[in-house]
mmCIF file of C-alpha atoms in Angstrom:
data_model
loop_
_atom_site.group_PDB
_atom_site.id
_atom_site.type_symbol
_atom_site.label_atom_id
_atom_site.label_comp_id
_atom_site.label_asym_id
_atom_site.label_seq_id
_atom_site.Cartn_x
_atom_site.Cartn_y
_atom_site.Cartn_z
ATOM 1 C CA MET Q 198 -2.707 -19.595 1.503
ATOM 2 C CA PRO Q 199 -2.747 -15.888 0.438
ATOM 3 C CA GLU Q 200 -6.686 -14.117 0.426
ATOM 4 C CA LEU Q 201 -8.263 -11.141 -0.766
ATOM 5 C CA LEU Q 202 -8.471 -8.604 1.732
ATOM 6 C CA GLU Q 203 -11.520 -6.202 2.070
ATOM 7 C CA VAL Q 204 -10.421 -2.451 1.427
ATOM 8 C CA ILE Q 205 -11.425 -0.258 3.839
ATOM 9 C CA GLU Q 206 -12.951 2.851 2.422
ATOM 10 C CA LEU Q 207 -12.798 6.662 3.090
ATOM 11 C CA GLY Q 208 -14.503 7.684 6.874
ATOM 12 C CA ASN Q 209 -13.057 4.456 8.525
ATOM 13 C CA PRO Q 210 -10.626 6.295 11.689
ATOM 14 C CA ILE Q 211 -7.793 3.785 11.259
ATOM 15 C CA LEU Q 212 -7.050 5.866 7.915
ATOM 16 C CA ARG Q 213 -6.292 8.751 10.069
ATOM 17 C CA GLN Q 214 -4.329 7.205 12.436
ATOM 18 C CA LYS Q 215 -0.535 6.748 12.987
ATOM 19 C CA ALA Q 216 0.281 3.402 11.912
ATOM 20 C CA GLN Q 217 2.701 1.196 14.100
ATOM 21 C CA PRO Q 218 6.027 0.139 13.362
ATOM 22 C CA VAL Q 219 6.493 -3.457 12.641
ATOM 23 C CA GLN Q 220 8.730 -4.725 15.116
ATOM 24 C CA ASP Q 221 9.588 -8.353 13.704
ATOM 25 C CA VAL Q 222 9.645 -8.314 9.919
ATOM 26 C CA GLN Q 223 10.085 -12.003 9.828
ATOM 27 C CA SER Q 224 6.991 -12.681 11.869
ATOM 28 C CA GLU Q 225 4.411 -15.264 10.397
ATOM 29 C CA ARG Q 226 1.581 -12.344 10.522
ATOM 30 C CA ILE Q 227 3.726 -9.551 8.904
ATOM 31 C CA GLN Q 228 4.885 -12.298 6.030
ATOM 32 C CA THR Q 229 0.767 -13.492 5.384
ATOM 33 C CA LEU Q 230 0.170 -9.559 5.409
ATOM 34 C CA VAL Q 231 2.356 -8.841 2.781
ATOM 35 C CA GLU Q 232 1.261 -12.370 0.692
ATOM 36 C CA ASN Q 233 -2.476 -10.788 0.942
ATOM 37 C CA LEU Q 234 -1.541 -7.498 0.134
ATOM 38 C CA LEU Q 235 0.185 -8.327 -2.729
ATOM 39 C CA ILE Q 236 -3.028 -10.492 -3.933
ATOM 40 C CA THR Q 237 -5.402 -7.657 -2.923
ATOM 41 C CA VAL Q 238 -3.547 -4.979 -4.846
ATOM 42 C CA LYS Q 239 -3.422 -7.256 -7.913
ATOM 43 C CA GLU Q 240 -7.020 -8.162 -7.994
ATOM 44 C CA ALA Q 241 -8.079 -4.410 -7.532
ATOM 45 C CA ASN Q 242 -5.567 -3.303 -10.162
ATOM 46 C CA GLY Q 243 -3.774 -1.223 -8.302
ATOM 47 C CA VAL Q 244 -0.654 0.197 -8.107
ATOM 48 C CA GLY Q 245 -0.368 0.170 -4.326
ATOM 49 C CA ILE Q 246 -2.113 -0.548 -0.911
ATOM 50 C CA ALA Q 247 -0.967 0.470 2.504
ATOM 51 C CA ALA Q 248 -1.718 -2.165 5.355
ATOM 52 C CA PRO Q 249 -4.268 0.657 7.175
ATOM 53 C CA GLN Q 250 -6.215 0.184 4.302
ATOM 54 C CA VAL Q 251 -7.052 -3.622 4.961
ATOM 55 C CA ALA Q 252 -7.574 -2.186 8.739
ATOM 56 C CA GLN Q 253 -4.115 -3.392 10.012
ATOM 57 C CA SER Q 254 -2.230 -0.564 11.566
ATOM 58 C CA ASP Q 255 1.206 -1.657 10.430
ATOM 59 C CA ARG Q 256 3.803 0.714 8.879
ATOM 60 C CA LEU Q 257 4.051 -1.378 5.595
ATOM 61 C CA PHE Q 258 2.855 -0.558 2.010
ATOM 62 C CA ILE Q 259 3.141 -2.659 -0.907
ATOM 63 C CA VAL Q 260 3.852 -0.246 -4.311
ATOM 64 C CA ALA Q 261 3.342 -2.331 -7.772
ATOM 65 C CA SER Q 262 3.634 0.030 -10.551
ATOM 66 C CA ARG Q 263 2.785 -0.733 -14.228
ATOM 67 C CA PRO Q 264 0.817 0.503 -17.216
ATOM 68 C CA ASN Q 265 -2.517 0.611 -17.167
ATOM 69 C CA LEU Q 266 -5.709 2.170 -18.570
ATOM 70 C CA ARG Q 267 -5.666 5.075 -16.358
ATOM 71 C CA TYR Q 268 -1.948 5.463 -16.211
ATOM 72 C CA PRO Q 269 -0.690 4.082 -19.701
ATOM 73 C CA ASN Q 270 3.034 5.623 -19.132
ATOM 74 C CA ALA Q 271 3.190 4.537 -15.890
ATOM 75 C CA PRO Q 272 6.793 2.427 -15.024
ATOM 76 C CA THR Q 273 6.904 -1.312 -14.922
ATOM 77 C CA MET Q 274 8.084 -2.283 -10.999
ATOM 78 C CA GLU Q 275 8.000 -5.601 -9.466
ATOM 79 C CA PRO Q 276 5.677 -5.557 -6.676
ATOM 80 C CA THR Q 277 7.582 -4.403 -3.472
ATOM 81 C CA ALA Q 278 6.930 -4.746 0.238
ATOM 82 C CA MET Q 279 8.172 -1.406 2.235
ATOM 83 C CA ILE Q 280 8.043 -1.825 5.851
ATOM 84 C CA ASN Q 281 9.076 1.203 8.186
ATOM 85 C CA PRO Q 282 9.458 3.733 5.480
ATOM 86 C CA ARG Q 283 11.070 7.085 6.459
ATOM 87 C CA LEU Q 284 11.361 10.350 4.613
ATOM 88 C CA LEU Q 285 14.974 11.022 4.101
ATOM 89 C CA ALA Q 286 14.512 14.267 1.968
ATOM 90 C CA GLN Q 287 11.863 16.419 0.440
ATOM 91 C CA ALA Q 288 12.006 18.442 -2.791
ATOM 92 C CA ASP Q 289 11.209 22.079 -2.143
ATOM 93 C CA GLU Q 290 8.906 21.655 -5.442
ATOM 94 C CA THR Q 291 5.326 20.076 -5.159
ATOM 95 C CA VAL Q 292 4.027 18.134 -7.883
ATOM 96 C CA THR Q 293 0.219 17.581 -8.155
ATOM 97 C CA GLY Q 294 -1.720 14.559 -9.694
ATOM 98 C CA TRP Q 295 -5.290 12.852 -9.516
ATOM 99 C CA GLU Q 296 -5.933 11.062 -6.598
ATOM 100 C CA GLY Q 297 -5.646 6.582 -7.434
ATOM 101 C CA CYS Q 298 -6.362 5.464 -3.932
ATOM 102 C CA LEU Q 299 -8.284 2.349 -3.487
ATOM 103 C CA SER Q 300 -9.749 3.519 -0.246
ATOM 104 C CA ILE Q 301 -11.268 6.440 -2.111
#
């Protein structure tokens, strides 16, 4: 049964560490972590959460964008797990915005 996870806060050293690659995406541990992250981000009314934010050093995050009070024009996106993500390209332009991290 999925469980709500405790979100660690700024100052916890795991948030500064490089997360480890996920070796077995199909493992019970990773599948359970994904389910628990989905519940946790929904309950926190967040748009995303990463495994290190719940003290798990795995390269895995959930994105679940939808309009809310803070971001009324946010796009709606089904909750999606991103495992071992990589940046393939980077724009020259930088766009700034307010931080909405659940760990801050």
